[in-house]
Amino acid sequence: MTAVASKGQQIAARDAGGNIAALSTIVAFTQDESTQEALTRLAEKGLMPHASVVPGGLSTAVTTGMPDCTVLLVDISDSPDPVADIHHLSGLGAAQIVATGPVNDVTLYRALLDAGASDYVVVPVVPEELARALTVKRREERSDAVAETTMATAVIGARGGVGATTIAVSIAWLLAHEYKQRTALLDLDLQFGTCALALDLLPGRGLREVLESPDRIDSMFVSSAMVNESDTLFVLGGEEPLEEALYLNPNGIGILFAAIQPDFTNIVVDLPRTMVTGQRSLLESMTSILIVSDLSLSGMRDTVRLKALAQESAPDVALEVIVAEGQNRRNTISKADFERGIEGKIAHIVPFDARTADEAASNGRAVPESGGSRRPLVKSLRQITGRVALEGKPKARRKWFGK
Ligand SMILES: Nc1ncnc2c1ncn2[C@@H]1O[C@H](COP(=O)(O)OP(=O)(O)OP(=O)(O)O)[C@@H](O)[C@H]1O
Ligand SMILES: [Mg+2]
């Protein structure tokens, strides 16, 4: 198998797991051309059955009544009250309802999900995004499915320079080398990201293209964008020119994530805080979210805001706040005040350990590889990894009896 399963392999794998696509009959109430084209393209590629397209939208579906199908796709643009209409339809039958529509708005998305839709895709649709929406299960089933297969952790620094990348790289390295599990490290800071640099790798080319034009995602494309540190650790990042503006497709990260997920036991995402907005489906796909802050007032404020956003976007995902101690001598508030401010506990405190961090940086190695296991920072990073790892204990390193 290539580093990343092709879309076809991915959906076939899901079918074997009993997912909806295997036996689905799809009825689509839509006038939207991009949706109709995507449905035709996906059916022609054999990725899903041909949909029966009914001219109209959600309002038509409400008047017609729930058709006999397993997946109902409805375009909400003709409905004066899409949330109420979805709620009405979902009360009529057991079909999975996927909504499409022109409005890209998180509040609407959440309301539609709460009303009973399993997903909402913004038009014009990207075929792969539609395929993902038509094959995922309802929200509560989905988080179980993710938990069984792939560990996915997003690390978000509440402020700059708090050590978020160090934590993300170290978790990925430990899972790959000590747990011996196939791990992808996804660096979403396309211009300033340092995940590859921290491992002394040149970032691959192509992540930007993948995120700008997710309809081009296929196995070759993604695997050529990945660089492997070893047999078990793969890094996806970029070093895009600063003078160029990036036009990332809002659905791109979610599609990429869905594409690589079947091929990895763990995915660690270094997620810049400036990119968190609009990444609702990515956050929902995580098994844990780590917010890293220093003990500063600004760190506390932004931890509160990120925590609220994460809890709103992904209420079922474990969320932990990690405090990096003493960095830049910015312990301006006490831990007790910090916990009061964030209305929650600090899950873990990372000690300030400049010697170990600096050595790792100058060696171009992950901190746990470069520093000895007695170093405070290495111990701390192992504990964090233990918190997010889904299963398995670190496998003992093979002893080397040299001649
Ligand atoms: N626990 C620590 N003790 C001392 N220094 C650390 C620690 N963790 C990270 N560092 C150092 O602090 C600097 C910033 O770390 P890192 O890049 O991981 O932070 P970041 O939060 O990802 O920053 P950015 O906002 O730029 O993405 C690096 O030089 C790193 O080696
Ligand atoms: Mg960083």
Short mmCIF file of C-alpha atoms and ligand atoms in Angstrom, two decimals:
data_model
loop_
_atom_site.label_atom_id
_atom_site.label_comp_id
_atom_site.label_asym_id
_atom_site.label_seq_id
_atom_site.Cartn_x
_atom_site.Cartn_y
_atom_site.Cartn_z
CA MET A 1 0.00 0.00 0.00
CA THR A 2 1.23 3.50 -0.68
CA ALA A 3 1.81 5.85 2.22
CA VAL A 4 -1.73 7.05 1.91
CA ALA A 5 -4.72 5.05 0.79
CA SER A 6 -6.44 6.36 -2.28
CA LYS A 7 -9.90 7.74 -1.88
CA GLY A 8 -11.25 4.55 -3.41
CA GLN A 9 -9.38 2.36 -0.97
CA GLN A 10 -10.52 4.52 1.86
CA ILE A 11 -14.19 4.24 1.07
CA ALA A 12 -13.89 0.54 0.35
CA ALA A 13 -12.30 0.15 3.79
CA ARG A 14 -15.14 2.01 5.36
CA ASP A 15 -17.64 -0.16 3.53
CA ALA A 16 -16.03 -3.27 4.96
CA GLY A 17 -16.60 -1.69 8.36
CA GLY A 18 -20.30 -1.61 7.63
CA ASN A 19 -20.58 2.05 6.86
CA ILE A 20 -23.59 3.57 5.21
CA ALA A 21 -22.08 3.89 1.74
CA ALA A 22 -21.97 0.15 1.24
CA LEU A 23 -25.68 -0.36 0.99
CA SER A 24 -26.89 3.16 0.52
CA THR A 25 -29.57 4.45 -1.74
CA ILE A 26 -29.20 8.18 -2.15
CA VAL A 27 -31.99 10.60 -2.95
CA ALA A 28 -30.91 14.19 -3.58
CA PHE A 29 -33.28 17.16 -3.57
CA THR A 30 -31.12 19.75 -5.26
CA GLN A 31 -30.93 22.14 -8.19
CA ASP A 32 -27.28 22.93 -7.55
CA GLU A 33 -25.06 22.06 -10.49
CA SER A 34 -21.88 21.44 -8.49
CA THR A 35 -23.73 18.93 -6.28
CA GLN A 36 -25.22 17.12 -9.26
CA GLU A 37 -21.86 17.01 -11.02
CA ALA A 38 -20.14 15.73 -7.89
CA LEU A 39 -22.75 13.01 -7.41
CA THR A 40 -22.33 11.90 -11.03
CA ARG A 41 -18.54 11.95 -10.77
CA LEU A 42 -18.48 9.93 -7.56
CA ALA A 43 -20.91 7.38 -9.01
CA GLU A 44 -18.88 7.10 -12.22
CA LYS A 45 -15.75 6.45 -10.19
CA GLY A 46 -17.63 3.67 -8.39
CA LEU A 47 -17.27 5.43 -5.05
CA MET A 48 -20.98 5.44 -4.36
CA PRO A 49 -24.24 4.40 -5.96
CA HIS A 50 -25.99 6.68 -8.46
CA ALA A 51 -28.23 9.15 -6.65
CA SER A 52 -31.81 9.79 -7.67
CA VAL A 53 -31.92 13.53 -8.14
CA VAL A 54 -35.24 15.28 -7.52
CA PRO A 55 -35.45 18.89 -8.77
CA GLY A 56 -36.07 21.22 -5.85
CA GLY A 57 -34.62 21.47 -2.37
CA LEU A 58 -35.41 21.06 1.30
CA SER A 59 -38.87 22.65 0.99
CA THR A 60 -39.77 20.20 -1.79
CA ALA A 61 -38.55 17.33 0.36
CA VAL A 62 -40.71 18.49 3.24
CA THR A 63 -43.80 18.65 1.01
CA THR A 64 -43.04 15.32 -0.68
CA GLY A 65 -42.32 13.49 2.56
CA MET A 66 -39.38 11.27 3.45
CA PRO A 67 -38.47 9.09 0.44
CA ASP A 68 -37.43 5.48 0.86
CA CYS A 69 -33.64 5.79 0.98
CA THR A 70 -30.70 5.44 3.34
CA VAL A 71 -29.15 8.84 2.61
CA LEU A 72 -31.18 11.95 1.89
CA LEU A 73 -29.31 14.92 0.48
CA VAL A 74 -31.18 18.22 0.63
CA ASP A 75 -30.19 21.66 -0.56
CA ILE A 76 -31.43 24.12 2.05
CA SER A 77 -31.40 27.25 -0.12
CA ASP A 78 -35.14 27.10 -0.96
CA SER A 79 -36.20 26.79 2.65
CA PRO A 80 -37.21 29.82 4.72
CA ASP A 81 -36.45 27.88 7.94
CA PRO A 82 -33.93 25.13 7.16
CA VAL A 83 -33.37 24.16 10.80
CA ALA A 84 -37.08 23.53 11.42
CA ASP A 85 -37.39 21.67 8.10
CA ILE A 86 -34.42 19.40 8.83
CA HIS A 87 -35.85 18.76 12.27
CA HIS A 88 -39.18 17.83 10.67
CA LEU A 89 -37.55 15.48 8.14
CA SER A 90 -35.33 13.80 10.68
CA GLY A 91 -38.44 13.06 12.75
CA LEU A 92 -39.94 11.18 9.78
CA GLY A 93 -37.48 8.40 9.27
CA ALA A 94 -34.16 6.77 9.83
CA ALA A 95 -32.36 8.05 6.73
CA GLN A 96 -29.13 9.93 7.22
CA ILE A 97 -29.67 13.55 6.18
CA VAL A 98 -26.87 15.52 4.54
CA ALA A 99 -27.60 19.21 3.94
CA THR A 100 -25.97 21.45 1.37
CA GLY A 101 -26.27 25.20 1.02
CA PRO A 102 -24.53 28.42 0.12
CA VAL A 103 -24.01 29.85 3.61
CA ASN A 104 -20.68 29.14 5.33
CA ASP A 105 -21.61 29.78 8.93
CA VAL A 106 -20.68 27.81 12.02
CA THR A 107 -23.87 28.68 13.93
CA LEU A 108 -26.03 27.42 11.08
CA TYR A 109 -23.88 24.28 10.77
CA ARG A 110 -24.28 23.50 14.43
CA ALA A 111 -28.03 24.18 14.38
CA LEU A 112 -28.47 21.86 11.39
CA LEU A 113 -26.54 19.10 13.14
CA ASP A 114 -28.56 19.58 16.29
CA ALA A 115 -31.73 19.38 14.20
CA GLY A 116 -30.70 15.95 12.92
CA ALA A 117 -28.47 16.44 9.87
CA SER A 118 -25.32 14.31 9.89
CA ASP A 119 -23.33 16.95 7.99
CA TYR A 120 -23.58 20.22 6.12
CA VAL A 121 -21.54 20.90 2.98
CA VAL A 122 -21.12 24.38 1.52
CA VAL A 123 -21.82 24.77 -2.22
CA PRO A 124 -20.20 24.80 -4.69
CA VAL A 125 -19.28 21.40 -3.33
CA VAL A 126 -15.95 19.62 -3.66
CA PRO A 127 -16.66 15.98 -4.68
CA GLU A 128 -14.37 14.48 -2.04
CA GLU A 129 -15.96 16.60 0.67
CA LEU A 130 -19.39 15.45 -0.44
CA ALA A 131 -18.18 11.84 -0.48
CA ARG A 132 -16.94 12.24 3.06
CA ALA A 133 -20.23 13.79 4.18
CA LEU A 134 -22.23 11.00 2.55
CA THR A 135 -20.18 8.26 4.14
CA VAL A 136 -19.65 9.52 7.68
CA LYS A 137 -22.03 8.44 10.34
CA ARG A 138 -24.01 10.62 12.66
CA ARG A 139 -21.99 12.65 15.10
CA GLU A 140 -22.20 10.38 18.12
CA GLU A 141 -21.38 7.29 16.04
CA ARG A 142 -18.59 9.13 14.30
CA SER A 143 -16.59 9.96 17.41
CA ASP A 144 -16.72 6.29 18.46
CA ALA A 145 -15.52 5.23 15.02
CA VAL A 146 -12.59 7.62 15.13
CA ALA A 147 -11.66 6.55 18.62
CA GLU A 148 -11.49 2.91 17.57
CA THR A 149 -9.15 3.51 14.71
CA THR A 150 -7.01 6.60 14.77
CA MET A 151 -5.69 8.69 17.59
CA ALA A 152 -5.81 12.29 16.51
CA THR A 153 -4.45 15.08 18.67
CA ALA A 154 -4.46 18.76 17.83
CA VAL A 155 -1.92 20.89 19.69
CA ILE A 156 -2.80 24.58 19.77
CA GLY A 157 -0.60 27.25 21.38
CA ALA A 158 -2.75 29.90 23.07
CA ARG A 159 0.15 32.33 22.57
CA GLY A 160 3.22 32.33 20.34
CA GLY A 161 6.38 30.56 21.45
CA VAL A 162 4.85 28.60 24.32
CA GLY A 163 6.27 25.30 23.10
CA ALA A 164 3.27 23.93 21.17
CA THR A 165 5.37 22.69 18.27
CA THR A 166 7.87 21.09 20.63
CA ILE A 167 5.01 19.18 22.23
CA ALA A 168 3.43 18.17 18.89
CA VAL A 169 6.74 16.95 17.43
CA SER A 170 7.64 15.07 20.62
CA ILE A 171 4.26 13.32 20.91
CA ALA A 172 4.53 12.24 17.26
CA TRP A 173 8.13 11.08 17.70
CA LEU A 174 7.35 9.08 20.86
CA LEU A 175 4.31 7.40 19.29
CA ALA A 176 6.31 6.52 16.19
CA HIS A 177 9.48 5.34 17.90
CA GLU A 178 8.57 4.15 21.38
CA TYR A 179 5.00 2.99 20.79
CA LYS A 180 6.12 1.83 17.32
CA GLN A 181 2.92 3.05 15.71
CA ARG A 182 2.51 4.56 12.29
CA THR A 183 2.20 8.28 12.90
CA ALA A 184 1.58 11.35 10.77
CA LEU A 185 2.63 14.80 11.94
CA LEU A 186 0.63 17.47 10.18
CA ASP A 187 2.06 20.98 10.42
CA LEU A 188 -0.65 23.42 9.41
CA ASP A 189 1.54 26.50 9.79
CA LEU A 190 2.34 26.53 6.09
CA GLN A 191 4.65 29.53 6.17
CA PHE A 192 6.29 29.52 9.59
CA GLY A 193 5.89 25.88 10.62
CA THR A 194 8.91 24.22 12.20
CA CYS A 195 7.88 20.57 12.60
CA ALA A 196 10.06 19.39 9.71
CA LEU A 197 12.92 21.66 10.76
CA ALA A 198 12.78 20.27 14.30
CA LEU A 199 13.42 16.80 12.84
CA ASP A 200 16.08 18.04 10.44
CA LEU A 201 13.91 17.34 7.40
CA LEU A 202 13.15 19.46 4.39
CA PRO A 203 9.40 20.01 4.29
CA GLY A 204 7.82 18.31 1.32
CA ARG A 205 6.20 20.20 -1.49
CA GLY A 206 2.55 20.03 -2.19
CA LEU A 207 0.69 20.52 1.09
CA ARG A 208 -0.33 23.98 -0.02
CA GLU A 209 -1.73 22.64 -3.30
CA VAL A 210 -3.58 19.94 -1.39
CA LEU A 211 -5.17 22.54 0.88
CA GLU A 212 -5.85 25.04 -1.87
CA SER A 213 -7.38 22.53 -4.28
CA PRO A 214 -8.62 19.60 -2.22
CA ASP A 215 -10.44 18.15 -5.22
CA ARG A 216 -6.98 17.13 -6.41
CA ILE A 217 -6.31 15.03 -3.32
CA ASP A 218 -5.34 11.50 -4.21
CA SER A 219 -2.89 9.00 -2.83
CA MET A 220 0.00 10.01 -5.07
CA PHE A 221 -0.50 13.65 -4.42
CA VAL A 222 -0.60 13.39 -0.65
CA SER A 223 2.20 10.86 -0.36
CA SER A 224 4.43 13.05 -2.50
CA ALA A 225 3.75 15.92 -0.12
CA MET A 226 4.84 13.81 2.87
CA VAL A 227 8.38 13.32 4.03
CA ASN A 228 9.28 10.36 6.16
CA GLU A 229 11.56 10.68 9.15
CA SER A 230 11.53 6.89 9.54
CA ASP A 231 9.35 3.89 8.70
CA THR A 232 6.81 5.04 11.24
CA LEU A 233 6.93 8.84 11.27
CA PHE A 234 5.65 10.93 8.35
CA VAL A 235 5.63 14.70 8.25
CA LEU A 236 3.34 16.86 6.18
CA GLY A 237 4.25 20.52 6.25
CA GLY A 238 5.36 23.44 4.11
CA GLU A 239 7.65 26.41 3.93
CA GLU A 240 5.63 28.62 1.65
CA PRO A 241 7.00 31.97 0.47
CA LEU A 242 6.04 34.85 2.72
CA GLU A 243 5.31 37.21 -0.14
CA GLU A 244 2.49 35.02 -1.44
CA ALA A 245 -1.00 35.02 0.04
CA LEU A 246 -2.43 31.56 0.66
CA TYR A 247 -5.99 30.85 -0.41
CA LEU A 248 -6.82 27.72 1.50
CA ASN A 249 -10.11 26.02 0.73
CA PRO A 250 -12.19 26.02 3.93
CA ASN A 251 -12.90 22.32 3.48
CA GLY A 252 -9.34 21.40 2.52
CA ILE A 253 -7.97 20.39 5.91
CA GLY A 254 -11.00 18.22 6.69
CA ILE A 255 -10.70 16.44 3.35
CA LEU A 256 -6.98 15.92 3.79
CA PHE A 257 -7.54 14.57 7.28
CA ALA A 258 -10.19 12.13 6.06
CA ALA A 259 -7.84 11.02 3.28
CA ILE A 260 -4.87 10.21 5.50
CA GLN A 261 -6.74 8.90 8.52
CA PRO A 262 -7.21 5.30 7.33
CA ASP A 263 -3.50 4.85 6.90
CA PHE A 264 -2.23 5.97 10.29
CA THR A 265 -2.62 4.85 13.88
CA ASN A 266 -1.91 8.38 15.06
CA ILE A 267 -2.22 11.82 13.56
CA VAL A 268 -0.73 14.75 15.46
CA VAL A 269 -1.72 18.18 14.21
CA ASP A 270 0.30 21.30 14.97
CA LEU A 271 -2.60 23.72 14.60
CA PRO A 272 -1.79 27.45 14.66
CA ARG A 273 -4.31 29.32 16.75
CA THR A 274 -4.98 31.69 13.87
CA MET A 275 -6.32 28.74 11.87
CA VAL A 276 -8.65 27.29 14.45
CA THR A 277 -11.64 29.32 13.34
CA GLY A 278 -13.57 27.50 10.66
CA GLN A 279 -11.94 24.14 11.45
CA ARG A 280 -14.96 22.75 13.17
CA SER A 281 -14.98 19.41 11.36
CA LEU A 282 -11.24 18.99 11.91
CA LEU A 283 -11.65 19.59 15.65
CA GLU A 284 -14.57 17.17 15.70
CA SER A 285 -12.39 14.51 14.10
CA MET A 286 -9.86 14.70 16.94
CA THR A 287 -9.65 12.31 19.85
CA SER A 288 -8.01 15.00 21.94
CA ILE A 289 -7.25 18.69 21.78
CA LEU A 290 -4.37 20.17 23.77
CA ILE A 291 -4.28 23.90 24.39
CA VAL A 292 -0.84 25.07 25.50
CA SER A 293 -0.38 28.33 27.36
CA ASP A 294 2.15 30.13 29.49
CA LEU A 295 1.19 31.63 32.85
CA SER A 296 0.45 35.07 31.45
CA LEU A 297 -2.72 37.08 31.47
CA SER A 298 -2.88 37.06 27.68
CA GLY A 299 -2.29 33.29 27.66
CA MET A 300 -5.11 32.85 30.14
CA ARG A 301 -7.46 35.04 28.10
CA ASP A 302 -6.77 33.15 24.90
CA THR A 303 -6.95 29.76 26.62
CA VAL A 304 -10.45 30.71 27.74
CA ARG A 305 -11.38 31.73 24.20
CA LEU A 306 -9.86 28.67 22.53
CA LYS A 307 -11.41 26.39 25.10
CA ALA A 308 -14.85 27.88 24.43
CA LEU A 309 -14.40 27.51 20.69
CA ALA A 310 -13.19 23.92 20.97
CA GLN A 311 -15.98 22.95 23.33
CA GLU A 312 -18.54 24.58 21.07
CA SER A 313 -17.12 22.99 17.91
CA ALA A 314 -16.25 19.57 19.28
CA PRO A 315 -18.13 18.97 22.52
CA ASP A 316 -17.36 15.24 22.54
CA VAL A 317 -13.61 15.58 22.18
CA ALA A 318 -11.33 15.44 25.23
CA LEU A 319 -9.83 18.85 25.83
CA GLU A 320 -6.84 19.48 28.06
CA VAL A 321 -5.00 22.62 29.03
CA ILE A 322 -1.25 22.36 29.35
CA VAL A 323 0.83 25.08 30.93
CA ALA A 324 4.41 25.69 29.88
CA GLU A 325 6.15 26.94 32.94
CA GLY A 326 8.56 29.78 33.14
CA GLN A 327 9.15 30.28 29.46
CA ASN A 328 10.42 33.76 28.77
CA ARG A 329 10.03 34.39 32.51
CA ARG A 330 6.38 35.04 31.90
CA ASN A 331 4.94 33.45 35.03
CA THR A 332 2.97 36.56 35.70
CA ILE A 333 0.02 34.81 37.28
CA SER A 334 -0.16 31.93 39.70
CA LYS A 335 -1.41 28.49 38.71
CA ALA A 336 -4.34 28.87 41.09
CA ASP A 337 -5.36 32.16 39.45
CA PHE A 338 -4.90 30.64 36.02
CA GLU A 339 -7.19 27.74 36.90
CA ARG A 340 -9.74 30.14 38.34
CA GLY A 341 -9.55 32.22 35.17
CA ILE A 342 -10.03 29.32 32.79
CA GLU A 343 -12.65 27.73 35.05
CA GLY A 344 -10.91 24.41 34.82
CA LYS A 345 -7.87 22.42 35.77
CA ILE A 346 -4.42 22.51 34.29
CA ALA A 347 -3.97 18.93 33.05
CA HIS A 348 -0.19 19.04 32.93
CA ILE A 349 2.67 21.43 33.58
CA VAL A 350 5.65 21.37 31.24
CA PRO A 351 8.80 22.40 33.08
CA PHE A 352 11.07 25.07 31.68
CA ASP A 353 14.13 23.15 30.52
CA ALA A 354 16.12 25.34 28.16
CA ARG A 355 19.14 23.04 28.09
CA THR A 356 17.18 20.08 26.75
CA ALA A 357 15.11 22.19 24.35
CA ASP A 358 18.16 23.99 22.97
CA GLU A 359 20.19 20.81 22.53
CA ALA A 360 17.36 19.19 20.61
CA ALA A 361 17.00 22.25 18.39
CA SER A 362 20.67 22.40 17.58
CA ASN A 363 20.84 18.62 16.95
CA GLY A 364 17.76 18.77 14.69
CA ARG A 365 16.17 16.02 16.74
CA ALA A 366 12.96 15.63 18.64
CA VAL A 367 13.42 16.46 22.33
CA PRO A 368 12.82 12.86 23.55
CA GLU A 369 15.38 11.56 21.09
CA SER A 370 17.99 14.16 21.87
CA GLY A 371 17.59 14.47 25.64
CA GLY A 372 18.12 11.64 28.08
CA SER A 373 15.07 10.11 29.69
CA ARG A 374 15.94 11.69 33.03
CA ARG A 375 15.62 15.22 31.72
CA PRO A 376 12.56 16.97 33.18
CA LEU A 377 11.27 18.05 29.77
CA VAL A 378 11.54 14.54 28.31
CA LYS A 379 9.72 13.05 31.30
CA SER A 380 6.98 15.60 30.92
CA LEU A 381 6.58 14.97 27.17
CA ARG A 382 6.33 11.22 27.81
CA GLN A 383 3.56 11.83 30.30
CA ILE A 384 1.65 14.01 27.83
CA THR A 385 2.02 11.32 25.16
CA GLY A 386 0.69 8.74 27.62
CA ARG A 387 -2.36 10.94 28.17
CA VAL A 388 -3.26 11.18 24.49
CA ALA A 389 -2.21 7.73 23.25
CA LEU A 390 -5.22 5.55 22.68
CA GLU A 391 -3.66 2.25 23.45
CA GLY A 392 -0.40 0.47 23.72
CA LYS A 393 2.54 1.03 25.95
CA PRO A 394 5.88 2.20 24.70
CA LYS A 395 7.62 -0.83 23.27
CA ALA A 396 11.00 -1.46 24.86
CA ARG A 397 13.83 -0.33 22.67
CA ARG A 398 15.60 -3.25 21.13
CA LYS A 399 18.95 -3.71 22.83
CA TRP A 400 21.89 -3.58 20.52
CA PHE A 401 24.57 -6.09 21.35
CA GLY A 402 27.38 -4.94 19.15
CA LYS A 403 30.41 -6.99 18.44
N1 LIG B 1 9.78 23.42 28.01
C1 LIG B 1 10.65 24.22 27.41
N2 LIG B 1 11.65 24.77 28.08
C2 LIG B 1 12.50 25.61 27.47
N3 LIG B 1 12.45 25.96 26.19
C3 LIG B 1 11.46 25.43 25.44
C4 LIG B 1 10.52 24.53 26.01
N4 LIG B 1 9.64 24.17 25.02
C5 LIG B 1 10.04 24.81 23.91
N5 LIG B 1 11.13 25.56 24.13
C6 LIG B 1 11.83 26.40 23.19
O1 LIG B 1 11.01 27.55 23.00
C7 LIG B 1 11.04 27.95 21.63
C8 LIG B 1 9.65 27.94 21.05
O2 LIG B 1 9.16 26.63 21.04
P1 LIG B 1 8.10 26.11 19.98
O3 LIG B 1 8.50 26.45 18.61
O4 LIG B 1 7.81 24.70 20.32
O5 LIG B 1 6.85 27.02 20.41
P2 LIG B 1 5.51 27.33 19.60
O6 LIG B 1 4.48 27.56 20.64
O7 LIG B 1 5.24 26.27 18.62
O8 LIG B 1 5.90 28.68 18.86
P3 LIG B 1 5.20 29.37 17.60
O9 LIG B 1 4.20 30.30 18.20
O10 LIG B 1 6.32 30.10 16.93
O11 LIG B 1 4.59 28.32 16.76
C9 LIG B 1 12.00 27.01 20.92
O12 LIG B 1 13.25 27.58 20.90
C10 LIG B 1 12.01 25.78 21.83
O13 LIG B 1 13.21 25.07 21.74
MG MG B 2 4.75 26.37 16.59
#
